[in-house]
Each structure stands twice: as structure tokens, then as C-alpha cells.
């Protein structure tokens, strides 16, 4: 039997740090993990459970005899290198690879292809959204869903966080701002995004709701971490708000809180998403509005990777 082995790219990044902690907690042995990163990070030793692993150059590694490669950040050169990889290549974003969209939290393991391929997992915002909207759809049948994702700089990984910090310092010192990661200056600013047709398609597909009307918009704000999602929806069956609140409270990974909260103050620990400001506009029993508050790394995204790894370990 072939030994299970996972390669983790961009191992020094924010997502990798949280993922490796979860993998160690799940009991995945250190000799099953290969840490990879850019050339300047090669040779560094990173903690994994009660031991340390040495980082290798991800552009020089041979990528042989692997179960899966966890491609944690966009990297055009690396994506080209992995086009013919003889193992699963798993990421949470669109890339150059011919990807299969797979949601391990909703799709049965039997739907995973037998032959290795590139797999795109749901993003942090889609994962967080599905935890809630799937419950509502299963009980009340969604007819329309409007979403606004309020994104922080961490959605551009460590380079986004670093650039926001650099821009902020430059402005405070009356210096010119440089934007290499963001399309515009983000510090002390916000950047509305274009309509997200790919997100809409993935959402409808994951919900298995082909007749649902859906719109998704994004706005990038000058915060280092965190995720907030504004949700406005219409259902076919009237909602009993108390019954729905009880259903959501029973959902693993979901917590209700009607107080004023934020990702920074309320999502520092654990992996739950928080629903707040849950109400029916104009007391209309077929309409619902609420906010989803989450940590953009730990909530949804890390759980998706862990679910995927568990499927591969059992296959």
C-alpha cells in the first residue's frame, strides 16, 4: 500500500500555519508532511506538533510519490509546474489547472474521482455561507439570495497583509503609497469589486438550487484579518424565526449572537462562524436578513482542507 504523503506549499504563510496546526491536532504524522515554500524560505524549520520540519524549495521539489499537493496561494509558475502532477492538487481558488469544484462538507466521498486531478475547494466566504444557507434552503426553499462579501487584506494572503501595513505606514509618514498586490491604495480606503459570476455559479451548484436567483458582490476594506458577509434572502415557505434560530443553533460550526460583534473581537478563537442581526425585514415571514461574521482563515476554509484530507486518508 502506497504511503500517504501530503505536500504543503507556501508553508510560511498565514493559511499554512493554521492548517498545519489543525493537521497535527488531527494526528497526521510528521513523516507524511512535506513543507514547501519560496527559495528564500527554504531551509527554515517550522513547528509541526511536537517536532520541527524543514522547508524545501517549492519550485525545485520533484513532486513524486505524493497523495496530494495543497496549493495554498496563487502562484503562476508553480501552477504550470503542477499541470502534469500524478496526484491530487488541492486549492481553494481558481488557477491554471483544469479543476473539479468539490465541496467535501456537502459532497459524499464517493463523488471524489478515482484518478488524481486538480480540485478546487470552496473559498472561505463560500464555505462560511454554505453552513447557513444550506440549512435554510433544506427547510424553507430559497427562491433568491443576495450576498455582499466584506473582505480583508488577508484574502490576498500574507502579501496582502504586508502591503496594507506598508501602505498604512507610508501614509502616516506622508510618503507615496505603492500598490503591487491591490489594484488601488487600500490603506484608509475600500475597494468595491466587480460582480462575482464564478462565486454565484459555485453557490447555486453547491446548494443544488438551479432555480434560485442569486447575486454576489465583494468589497475589499482596510482591515488586516476577518470576514463579514451580508445576506438578504427570500424563501418559498414562511419562516418561523424561533424555529430557524433553534435549527441554526444545532448546526455544528454555527453560533447565533444578536449583540454587536466583529471578526477581530469575537473570532479570535475556535472555528465557529457567528450569525448576528438575524431578522425579517418589515416582518415579512418570507424574507430574512443577517450578517455572517468569521475568521477568514479558520472558519470554513481550514475545515474544508481537513475534510478533504480525511477523505483522502480513508480512500
Short mmCIF file of C-alpha atoms in Angstrom, two decimals, residues 67-69 82-91 97-101 112-120:
data_model
loop_
_atom_site.label_atom_id
_atom_site.label_comp_id
_atom_site.label_asym_id
_atom_site.label_seq_id
_atom_site.Cartn_x
_atom_site.Cartn_y
_atom_site.Cartn_z
CA UNK A 67 -1.00 11.64 -2.30
CA UNK A 68 -1.89 15.31 -2.68
CA UNK A 69 -0.39 18.76 -3.03
CA UNK A 82 1.92 21.08 -11.43
CA UNK A 83 -0.18 20.71 -14.59
CA UNK A 84 1.01 17.12 -15.05
CA UNK A 85 1.32 16.16 -11.38
CA UNK A 86 0.50 12.50 -10.73
CA UNK A 87 -1.52 13.22 -7.57
CA UNK A 88 -4.40 15.38 -6.35
CA UNK A 89 -3.68 19.13 -6.44
CA UNK A 90 -6.00 20.85 -3.97
CA UNK A 91 -6.59 24.59 -3.67
CA UNK A 97 -5.15 23.83 -13.72
CA UNK A 98 -8.20 22.00 -15.09
CA UNK A 99 -10.07 21.93 -11.78
CA UNK A 100 -13.02 19.98 -10.43
CA UNK A 101 -15.08 22.00 -7.92
CA UNK A 112 -14.31 12.07 -5.45
CA UNK A 113 -12.71 10.89 -8.74
CA UNK A 114 -10.66 7.71 -8.53
CA UNK A 115 -7.92 9.19 -10.70
CA UNK A 116 -5.86 12.09 -9.30
CA UNK A 117 -6.87 15.51 -10.58
CA UNK A 118 -6.90 19.19 -9.63
CA UNK A 119 -9.62 20.04 -7.11
CA UNK A 120 -10.93 23.45 -6.15
#
